[in-house]
PDB file of C-alpha atoms and ligand atoms in Angstrom:
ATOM      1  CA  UNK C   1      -8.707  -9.450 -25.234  1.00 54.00           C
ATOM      2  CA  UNK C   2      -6.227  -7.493 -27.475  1.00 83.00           C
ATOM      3  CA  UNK C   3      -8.104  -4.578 -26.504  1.00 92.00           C
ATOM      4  CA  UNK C   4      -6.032  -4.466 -23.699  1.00 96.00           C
ATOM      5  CA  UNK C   5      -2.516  -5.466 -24.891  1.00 96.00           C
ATOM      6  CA  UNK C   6      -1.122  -2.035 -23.821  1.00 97.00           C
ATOM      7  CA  UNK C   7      -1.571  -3.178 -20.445  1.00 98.00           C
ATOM      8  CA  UNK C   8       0.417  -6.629 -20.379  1.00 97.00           C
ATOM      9  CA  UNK C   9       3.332  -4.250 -22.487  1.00 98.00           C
ATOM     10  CA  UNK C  10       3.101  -1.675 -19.937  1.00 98.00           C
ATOM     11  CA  UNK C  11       3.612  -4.672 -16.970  1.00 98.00           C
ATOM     12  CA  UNK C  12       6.385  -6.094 -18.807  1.00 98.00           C
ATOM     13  CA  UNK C  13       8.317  -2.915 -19.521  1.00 98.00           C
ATOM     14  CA  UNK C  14       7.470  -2.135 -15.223  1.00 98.00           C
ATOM     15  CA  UNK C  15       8.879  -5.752 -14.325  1.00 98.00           C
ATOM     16  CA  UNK C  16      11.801  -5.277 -16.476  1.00 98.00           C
ATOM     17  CA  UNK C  17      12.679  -1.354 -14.905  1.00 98.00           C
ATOM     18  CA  UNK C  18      11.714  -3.061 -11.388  1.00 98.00           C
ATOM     19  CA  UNK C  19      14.410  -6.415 -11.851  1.00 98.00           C
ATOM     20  CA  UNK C  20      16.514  -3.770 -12.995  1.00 98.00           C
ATOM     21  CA  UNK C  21      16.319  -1.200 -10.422  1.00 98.00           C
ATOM     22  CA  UNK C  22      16.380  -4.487  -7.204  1.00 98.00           C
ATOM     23  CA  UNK C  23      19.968  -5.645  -9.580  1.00 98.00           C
ATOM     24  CA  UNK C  24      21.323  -2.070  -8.900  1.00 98.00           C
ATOM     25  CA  UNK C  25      20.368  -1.283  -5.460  1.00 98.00           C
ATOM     26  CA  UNK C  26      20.943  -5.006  -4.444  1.00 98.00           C
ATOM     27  CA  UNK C  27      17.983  -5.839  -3.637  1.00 98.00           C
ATOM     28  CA  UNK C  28      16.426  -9.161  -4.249  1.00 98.00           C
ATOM     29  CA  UNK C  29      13.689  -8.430  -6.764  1.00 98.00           C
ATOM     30  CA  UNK C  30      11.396 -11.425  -4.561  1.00 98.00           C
ATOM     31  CA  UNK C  31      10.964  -8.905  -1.824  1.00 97.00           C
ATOM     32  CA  UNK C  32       9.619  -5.959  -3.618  1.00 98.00           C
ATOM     33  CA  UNK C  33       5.848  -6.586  -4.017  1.00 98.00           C
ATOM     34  CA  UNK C  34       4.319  -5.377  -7.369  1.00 98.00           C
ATOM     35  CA  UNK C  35       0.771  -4.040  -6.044  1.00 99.00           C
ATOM     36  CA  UNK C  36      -1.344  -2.772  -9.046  1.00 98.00           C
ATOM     37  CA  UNK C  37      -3.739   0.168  -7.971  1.00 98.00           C
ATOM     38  CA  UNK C  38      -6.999  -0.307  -9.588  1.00 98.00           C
ATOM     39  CA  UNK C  39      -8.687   2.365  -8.498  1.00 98.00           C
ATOM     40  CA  UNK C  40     -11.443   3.934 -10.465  1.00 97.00           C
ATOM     41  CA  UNK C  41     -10.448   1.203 -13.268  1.00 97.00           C
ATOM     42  CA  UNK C  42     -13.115  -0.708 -14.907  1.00 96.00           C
ATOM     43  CA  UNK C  43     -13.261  -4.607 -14.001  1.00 97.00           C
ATOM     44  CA  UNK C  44     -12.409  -5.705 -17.117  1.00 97.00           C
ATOM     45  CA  UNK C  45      -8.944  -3.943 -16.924  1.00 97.00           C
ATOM     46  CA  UNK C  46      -8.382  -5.668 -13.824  1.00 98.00           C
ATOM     47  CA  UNK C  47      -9.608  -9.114 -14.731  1.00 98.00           C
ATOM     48  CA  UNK C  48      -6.427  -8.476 -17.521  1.00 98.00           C
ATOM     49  CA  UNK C  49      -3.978  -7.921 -14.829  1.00 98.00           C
ATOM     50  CA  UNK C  50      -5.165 -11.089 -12.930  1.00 98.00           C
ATOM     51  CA  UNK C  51      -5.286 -13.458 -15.872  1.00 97.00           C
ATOM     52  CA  UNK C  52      -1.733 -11.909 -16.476  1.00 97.00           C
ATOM     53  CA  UNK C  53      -0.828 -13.519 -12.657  1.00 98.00           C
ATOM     54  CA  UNK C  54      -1.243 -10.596 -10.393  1.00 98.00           C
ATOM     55  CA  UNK C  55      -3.199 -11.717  -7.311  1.00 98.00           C
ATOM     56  CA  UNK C  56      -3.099  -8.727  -5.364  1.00 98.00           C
ATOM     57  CA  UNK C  57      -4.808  -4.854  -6.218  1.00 98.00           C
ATOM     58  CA  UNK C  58      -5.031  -1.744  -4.242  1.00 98.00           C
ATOM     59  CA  UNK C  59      -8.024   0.050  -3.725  1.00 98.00           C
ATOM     60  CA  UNK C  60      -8.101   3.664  -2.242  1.00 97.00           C
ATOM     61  CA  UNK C  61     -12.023   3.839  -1.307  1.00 98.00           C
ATOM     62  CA  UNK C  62     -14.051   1.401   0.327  1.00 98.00           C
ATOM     63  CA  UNK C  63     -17.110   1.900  -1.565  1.00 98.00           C
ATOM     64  CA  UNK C  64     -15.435   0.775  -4.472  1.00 98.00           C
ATOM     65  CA  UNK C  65     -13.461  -2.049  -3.119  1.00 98.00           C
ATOM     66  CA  UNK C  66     -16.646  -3.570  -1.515  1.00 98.00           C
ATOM     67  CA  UNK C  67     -17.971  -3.293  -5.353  1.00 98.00           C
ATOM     68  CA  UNK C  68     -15.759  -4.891  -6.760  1.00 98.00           C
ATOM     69  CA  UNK C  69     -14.811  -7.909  -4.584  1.00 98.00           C
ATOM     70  CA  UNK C  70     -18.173  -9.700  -5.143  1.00 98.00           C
ATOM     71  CA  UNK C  71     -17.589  -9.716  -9.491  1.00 98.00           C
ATOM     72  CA  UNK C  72     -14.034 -10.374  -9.449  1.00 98.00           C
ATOM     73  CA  UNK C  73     -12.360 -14.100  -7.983  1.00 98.00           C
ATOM     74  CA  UNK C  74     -12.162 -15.042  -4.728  1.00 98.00           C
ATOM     75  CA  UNK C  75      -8.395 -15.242  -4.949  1.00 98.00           C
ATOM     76  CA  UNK C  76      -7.736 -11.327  -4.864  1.00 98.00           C
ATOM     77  CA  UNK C  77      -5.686  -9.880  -1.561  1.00 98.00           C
ATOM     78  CA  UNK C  78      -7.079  -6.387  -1.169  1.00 98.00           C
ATOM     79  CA  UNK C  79      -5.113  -4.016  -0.100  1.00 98.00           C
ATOM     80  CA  UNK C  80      -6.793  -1.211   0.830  1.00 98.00           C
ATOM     81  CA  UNK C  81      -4.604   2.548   0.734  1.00 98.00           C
ATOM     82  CA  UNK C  82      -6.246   4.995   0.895  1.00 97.00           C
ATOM     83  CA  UNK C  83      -7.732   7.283   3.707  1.00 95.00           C
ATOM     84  CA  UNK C  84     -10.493   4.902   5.593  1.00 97.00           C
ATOM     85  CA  UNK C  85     -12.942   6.688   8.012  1.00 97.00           C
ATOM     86  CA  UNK C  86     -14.210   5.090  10.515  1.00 98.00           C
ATOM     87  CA  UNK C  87     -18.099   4.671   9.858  1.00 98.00           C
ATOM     88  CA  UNK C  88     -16.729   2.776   7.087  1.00 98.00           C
ATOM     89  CA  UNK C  89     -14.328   0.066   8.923  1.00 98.00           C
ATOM     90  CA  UNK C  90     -17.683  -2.054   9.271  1.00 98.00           C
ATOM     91  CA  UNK C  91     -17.605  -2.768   5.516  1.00 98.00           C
ATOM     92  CA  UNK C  92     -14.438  -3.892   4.780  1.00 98.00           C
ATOM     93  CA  UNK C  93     -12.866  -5.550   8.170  1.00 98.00           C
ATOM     94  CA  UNK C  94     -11.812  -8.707   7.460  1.00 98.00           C
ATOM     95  CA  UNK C  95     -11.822  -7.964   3.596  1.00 98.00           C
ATOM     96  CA  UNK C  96      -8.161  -6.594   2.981  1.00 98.00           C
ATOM     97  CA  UNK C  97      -5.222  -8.655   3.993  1.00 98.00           C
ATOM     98  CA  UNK C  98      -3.364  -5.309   4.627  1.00 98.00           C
ATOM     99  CA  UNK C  99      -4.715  -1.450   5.135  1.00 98.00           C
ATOM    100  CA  UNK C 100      -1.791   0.876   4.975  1.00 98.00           C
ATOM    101  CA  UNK C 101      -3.802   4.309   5.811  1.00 98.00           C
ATOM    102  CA  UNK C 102      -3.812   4.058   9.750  1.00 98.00           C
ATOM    103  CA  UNK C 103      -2.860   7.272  10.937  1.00 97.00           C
ATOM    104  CA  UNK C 104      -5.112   7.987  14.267  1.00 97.00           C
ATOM    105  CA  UNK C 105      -5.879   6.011  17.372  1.00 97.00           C
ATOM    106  CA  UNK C 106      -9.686   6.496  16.862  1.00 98.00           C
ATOM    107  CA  UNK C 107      -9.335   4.038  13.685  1.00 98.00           C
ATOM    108  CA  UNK C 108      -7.360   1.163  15.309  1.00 98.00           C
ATOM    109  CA  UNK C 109      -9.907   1.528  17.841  1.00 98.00           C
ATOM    110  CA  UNK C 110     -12.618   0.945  15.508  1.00 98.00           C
ATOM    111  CA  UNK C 111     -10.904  -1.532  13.690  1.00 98.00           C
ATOM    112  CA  UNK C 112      -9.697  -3.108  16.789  1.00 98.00           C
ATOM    113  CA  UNK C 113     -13.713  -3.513  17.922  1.00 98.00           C
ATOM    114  CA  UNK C 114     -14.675  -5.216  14.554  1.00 98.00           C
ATOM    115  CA  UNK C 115     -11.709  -7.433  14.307  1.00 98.00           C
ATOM    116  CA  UNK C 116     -12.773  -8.615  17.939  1.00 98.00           C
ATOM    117  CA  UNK C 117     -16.061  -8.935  16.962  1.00 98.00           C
ATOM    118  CA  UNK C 118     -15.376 -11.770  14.003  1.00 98.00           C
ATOM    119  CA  UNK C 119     -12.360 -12.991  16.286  1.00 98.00           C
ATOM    120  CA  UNK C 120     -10.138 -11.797  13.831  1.00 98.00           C
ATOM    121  CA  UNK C 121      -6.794 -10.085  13.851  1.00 98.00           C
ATOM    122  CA  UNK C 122      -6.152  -7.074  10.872  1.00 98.00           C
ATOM    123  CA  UNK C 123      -3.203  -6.104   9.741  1.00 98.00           C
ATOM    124  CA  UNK C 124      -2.366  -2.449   9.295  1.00 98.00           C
ATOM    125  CA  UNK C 125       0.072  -0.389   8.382  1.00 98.00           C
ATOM    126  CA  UNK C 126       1.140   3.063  10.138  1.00 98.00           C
ATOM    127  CA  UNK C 127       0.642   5.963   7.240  1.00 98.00           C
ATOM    128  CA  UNK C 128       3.580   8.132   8.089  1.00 98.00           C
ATOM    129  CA  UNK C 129       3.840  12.178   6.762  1.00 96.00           C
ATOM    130  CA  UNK C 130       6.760  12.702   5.208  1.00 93.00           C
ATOM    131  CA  UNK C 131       6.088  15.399   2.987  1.00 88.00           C
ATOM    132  CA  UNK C 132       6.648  19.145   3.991  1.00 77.00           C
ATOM    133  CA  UNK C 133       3.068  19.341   2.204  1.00 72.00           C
ATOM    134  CA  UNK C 134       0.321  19.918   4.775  1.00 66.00           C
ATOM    135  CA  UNK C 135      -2.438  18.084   2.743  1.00 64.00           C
ATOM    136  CA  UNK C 136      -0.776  15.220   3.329  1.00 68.00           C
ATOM    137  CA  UNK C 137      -2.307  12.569   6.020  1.00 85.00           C
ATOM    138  CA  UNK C 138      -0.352  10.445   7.912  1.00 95.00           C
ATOM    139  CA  UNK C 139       1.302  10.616  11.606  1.00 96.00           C
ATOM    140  CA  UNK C 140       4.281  12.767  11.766  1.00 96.00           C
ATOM    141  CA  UNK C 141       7.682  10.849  12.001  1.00 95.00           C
ATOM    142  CA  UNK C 142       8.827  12.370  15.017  1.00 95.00           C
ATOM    143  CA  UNK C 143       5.403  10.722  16.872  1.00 96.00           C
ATOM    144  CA  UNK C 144       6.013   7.056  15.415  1.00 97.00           C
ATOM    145  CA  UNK C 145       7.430   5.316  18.320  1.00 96.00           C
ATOM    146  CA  UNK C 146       4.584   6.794  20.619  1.00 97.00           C
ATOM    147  CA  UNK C 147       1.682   5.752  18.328  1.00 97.00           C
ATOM    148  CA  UNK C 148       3.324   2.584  17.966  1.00 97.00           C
ATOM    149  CA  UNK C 149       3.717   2.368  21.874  1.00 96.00           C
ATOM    150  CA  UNK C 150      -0.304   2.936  22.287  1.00 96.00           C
ATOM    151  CA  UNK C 151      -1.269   0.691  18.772  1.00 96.00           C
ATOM    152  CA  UNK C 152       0.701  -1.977  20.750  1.00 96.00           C
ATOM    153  CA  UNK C 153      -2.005  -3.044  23.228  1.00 96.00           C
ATOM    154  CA  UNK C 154      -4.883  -3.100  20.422  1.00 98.00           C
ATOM    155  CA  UNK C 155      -4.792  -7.526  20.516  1.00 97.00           C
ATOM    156  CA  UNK C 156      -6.566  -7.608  17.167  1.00 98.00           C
ATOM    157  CA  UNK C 157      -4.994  -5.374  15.084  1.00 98.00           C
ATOM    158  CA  UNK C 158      -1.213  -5.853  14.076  1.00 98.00           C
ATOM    159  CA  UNK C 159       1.072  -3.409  12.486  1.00 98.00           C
ATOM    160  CA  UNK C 160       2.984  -4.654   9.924  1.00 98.00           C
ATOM    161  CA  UNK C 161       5.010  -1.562   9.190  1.00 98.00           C
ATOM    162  CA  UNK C 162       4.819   1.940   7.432  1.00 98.00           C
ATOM    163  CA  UNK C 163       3.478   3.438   4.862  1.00 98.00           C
ATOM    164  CA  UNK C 164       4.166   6.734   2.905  1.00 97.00           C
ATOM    165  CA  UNK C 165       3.671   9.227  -0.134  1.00 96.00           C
ATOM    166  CA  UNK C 166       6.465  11.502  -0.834  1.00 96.00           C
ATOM    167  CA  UNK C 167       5.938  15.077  -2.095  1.00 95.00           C
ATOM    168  CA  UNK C 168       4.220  16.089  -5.599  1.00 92.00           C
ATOM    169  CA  UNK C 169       7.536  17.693  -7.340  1.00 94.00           C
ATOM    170  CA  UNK C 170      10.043  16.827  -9.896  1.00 94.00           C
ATOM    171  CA  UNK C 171      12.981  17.054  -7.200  1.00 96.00           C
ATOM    172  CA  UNK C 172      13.957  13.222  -7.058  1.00 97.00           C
ATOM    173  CA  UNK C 173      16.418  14.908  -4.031  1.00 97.00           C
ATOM    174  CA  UNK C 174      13.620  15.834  -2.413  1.00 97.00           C
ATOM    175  CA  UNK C 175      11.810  12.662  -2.493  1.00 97.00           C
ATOM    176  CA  UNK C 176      14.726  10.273  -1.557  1.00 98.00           C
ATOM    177  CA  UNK C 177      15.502  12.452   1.248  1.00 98.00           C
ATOM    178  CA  UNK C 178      11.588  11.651   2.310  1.00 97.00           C
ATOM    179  CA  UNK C 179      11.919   8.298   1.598  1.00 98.00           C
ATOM    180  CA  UNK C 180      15.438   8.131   3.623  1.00 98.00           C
ATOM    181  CA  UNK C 181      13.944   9.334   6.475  1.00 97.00           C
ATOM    182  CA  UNK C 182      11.445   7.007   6.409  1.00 97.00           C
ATOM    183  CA  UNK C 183      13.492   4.095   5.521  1.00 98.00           C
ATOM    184  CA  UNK C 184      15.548   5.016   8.840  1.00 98.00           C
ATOM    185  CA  UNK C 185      12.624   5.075  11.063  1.00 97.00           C
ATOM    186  CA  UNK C 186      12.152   1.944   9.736  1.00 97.00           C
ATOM    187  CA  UNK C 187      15.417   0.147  10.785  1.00 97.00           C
ATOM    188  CA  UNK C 188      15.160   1.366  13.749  1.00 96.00           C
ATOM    189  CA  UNK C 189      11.945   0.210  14.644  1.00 96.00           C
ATOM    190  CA  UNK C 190      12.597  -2.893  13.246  1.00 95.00           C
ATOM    191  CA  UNK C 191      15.518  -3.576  15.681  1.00 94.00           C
ATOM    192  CA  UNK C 192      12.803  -2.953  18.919  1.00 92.00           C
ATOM    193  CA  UNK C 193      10.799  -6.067  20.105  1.00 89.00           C
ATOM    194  CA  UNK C 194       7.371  -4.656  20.443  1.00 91.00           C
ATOM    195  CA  UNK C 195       3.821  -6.253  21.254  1.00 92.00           C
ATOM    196  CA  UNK C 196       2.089  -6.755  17.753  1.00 92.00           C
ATOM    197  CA  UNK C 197       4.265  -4.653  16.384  1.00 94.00           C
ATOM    198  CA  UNK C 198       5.798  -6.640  13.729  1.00 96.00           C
ATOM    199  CA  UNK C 199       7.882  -4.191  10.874  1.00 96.00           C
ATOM    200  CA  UNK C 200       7.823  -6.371   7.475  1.00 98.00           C
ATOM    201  CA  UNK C 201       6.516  -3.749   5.547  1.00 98.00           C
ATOM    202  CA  UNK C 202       7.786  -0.960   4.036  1.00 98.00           C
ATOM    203  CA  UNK C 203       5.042   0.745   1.059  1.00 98.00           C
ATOM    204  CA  UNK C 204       6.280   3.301  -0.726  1.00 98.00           C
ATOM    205  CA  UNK C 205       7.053   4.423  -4.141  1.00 98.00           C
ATOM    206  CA  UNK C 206       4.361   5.055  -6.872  1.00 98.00           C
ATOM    207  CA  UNK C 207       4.227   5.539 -10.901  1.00 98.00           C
ATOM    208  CA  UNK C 208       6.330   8.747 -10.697  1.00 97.00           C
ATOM    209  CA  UNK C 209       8.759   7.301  -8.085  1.00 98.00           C
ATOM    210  CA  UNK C 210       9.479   3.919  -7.680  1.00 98.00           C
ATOM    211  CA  UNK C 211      12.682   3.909  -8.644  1.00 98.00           C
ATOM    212  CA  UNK C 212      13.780   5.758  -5.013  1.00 98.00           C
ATOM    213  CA  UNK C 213      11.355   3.934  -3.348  1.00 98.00           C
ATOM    214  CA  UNK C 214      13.170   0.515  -4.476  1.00 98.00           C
ATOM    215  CA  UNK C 215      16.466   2.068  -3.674  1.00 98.00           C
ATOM    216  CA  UNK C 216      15.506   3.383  -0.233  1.00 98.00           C
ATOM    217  CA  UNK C 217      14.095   0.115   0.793  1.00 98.00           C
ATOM    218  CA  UNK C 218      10.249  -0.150  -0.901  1.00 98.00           C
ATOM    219  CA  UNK C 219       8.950  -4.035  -0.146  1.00 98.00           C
ATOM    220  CA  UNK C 220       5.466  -2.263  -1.371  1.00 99.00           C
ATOM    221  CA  UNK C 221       5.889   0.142  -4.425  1.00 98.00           C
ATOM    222  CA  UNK C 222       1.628   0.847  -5.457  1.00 98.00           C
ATOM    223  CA  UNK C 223       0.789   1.783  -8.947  1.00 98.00           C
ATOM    224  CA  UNK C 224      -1.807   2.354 -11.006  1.00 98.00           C
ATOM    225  CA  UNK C 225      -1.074   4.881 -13.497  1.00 98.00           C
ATOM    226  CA  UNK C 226       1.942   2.968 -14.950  1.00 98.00           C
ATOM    227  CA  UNK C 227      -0.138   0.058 -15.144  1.00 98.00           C
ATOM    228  CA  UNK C 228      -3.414   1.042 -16.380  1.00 98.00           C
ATOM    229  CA  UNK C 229      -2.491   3.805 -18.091  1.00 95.00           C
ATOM    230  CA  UNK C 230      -3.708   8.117 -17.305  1.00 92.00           C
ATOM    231  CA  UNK C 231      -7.112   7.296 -14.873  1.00 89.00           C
ATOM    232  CA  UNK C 232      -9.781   8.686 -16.563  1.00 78.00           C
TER     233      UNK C 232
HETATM  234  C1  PLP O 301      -3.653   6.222  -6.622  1.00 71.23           C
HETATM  235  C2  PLP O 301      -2.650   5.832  -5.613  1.00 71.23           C
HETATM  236  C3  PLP O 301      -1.449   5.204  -5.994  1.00 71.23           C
HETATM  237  C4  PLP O 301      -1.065   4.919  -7.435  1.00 71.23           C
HETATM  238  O1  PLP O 301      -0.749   6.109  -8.092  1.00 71.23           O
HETATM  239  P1  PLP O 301      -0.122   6.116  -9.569  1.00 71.23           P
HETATM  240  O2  PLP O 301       0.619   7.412  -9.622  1.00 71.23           O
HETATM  241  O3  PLP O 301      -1.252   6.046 -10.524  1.00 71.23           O
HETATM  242  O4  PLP O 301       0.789   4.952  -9.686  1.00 71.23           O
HETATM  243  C5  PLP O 301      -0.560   4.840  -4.993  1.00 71.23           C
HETATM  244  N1  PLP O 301      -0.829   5.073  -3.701  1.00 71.23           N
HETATM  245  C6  PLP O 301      -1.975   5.674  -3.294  1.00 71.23           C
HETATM  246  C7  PLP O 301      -2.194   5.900  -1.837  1.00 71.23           C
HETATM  247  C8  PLP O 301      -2.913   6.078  -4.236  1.00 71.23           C
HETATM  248  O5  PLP O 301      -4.046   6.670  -3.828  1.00 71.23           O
END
């Protein structure tokens, strides 16, 4: 499939710059998680990035991810990140090992139902806002701990920690000030004992800015364009 070559060059160049970047913020590059976005990408594309080793892809819209799980192997962990409305949570619970777009009661309430339902438990992640833009979902940060408080008693779901998109701009201040504030939240909800509240987690950081997400404490940086190249 030399077709595709561009794509193992482009992961190699991204593992190097990601060992690289975990060396120089001291991280250890084992707990950074590498999840390709494959979004809109054809399944050929991401049949490359498995048979290069990757066992785990990000989806953004359950339509597509419920495509493309029955033609691709068995072995996938979904992740699913982007916005999920409710109506949908029917076709993908129990699908994804991790959804990191709860940002409303009303979905872990849904969720919460058809986890129950197949006596399962589904792990989530809180999508936080913490970009000044207001098309931006997510829960503000100043409303974490209270959401957190009320996702607590949901017995089937379990929050695994936070997820977040910094702002659209070129200001890499900007963005690791977003991703500090987030990173802080994060400590400090990590030091609480909560009911199913369990903080491993931290996703942030795509093509454009991984780099502060690994330095700013990433254990999830997403990416697709890097990857798989300008989506079409
Ligand atoms: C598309 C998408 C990504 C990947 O974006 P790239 O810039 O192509 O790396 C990451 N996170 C979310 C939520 C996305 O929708």
């Amino acid at each position: 499939m030399n077709e595709f070559k561009y794509i193992s060059e482009n992961l190699k160049r991204l593992e190097d710059d990601i060992l690289r970047l975990c060396v120089k913020h001291g991280r250890n590059r084992d707990e950074v998680l590498l999840l390709p976005v494959s979004k809109t990408q054809d399944i050929d594309k991401i049949r490359y990035v498995y048979e290069q080793g990757y066992r785990t892809f990000g989806e953004n819209r359950v339509q597509e991810l419920t495509q493309k799980i029955p033609v691709l192997p068995d072995d996938i962990r979904w992740h699913l990140i982007g916005s999920l409305q409710s109506n949908k949570v029917k076709y993908i619970i129990g699908k994804t090992v991790l959804i990191h777009s709860v940002d409303r009661i009303s979905l872990l309430e849904e969720l919460n139902k058809r986890a129950h339902a197949d006596d399962i438990t589904t792990d989530c992640l809180l999508q936080v806002n913490i970009s000044k833009e207001d098309t931006k979902s997510g829960i503000e940060i100043n409303d974490v701990e209270s959401f957190l408080s009320m996702a607590s008693s949901f017995e089937n779901i379990r929050i695994k920690g936070m997820m977040a998109i910094a702002s659209f701009t070129g200001d890499k201040n900007v963005i690791k000030a977003e991703f500090e504030t987030i990173q802080r939240k994060f400590v400090d909800i990590s030091s609480k004992k909560m009911h199913n509240i369990d903080m491993k987690y931290l996703s942030m950081g795509m093509s454009g800015d991984y780099a502060e997400a690994i330095e700013f404490g990433s254990n999830i940086i997403r990416i697709g364009t890097t990857i798989f190249g300008p989506r079409s």
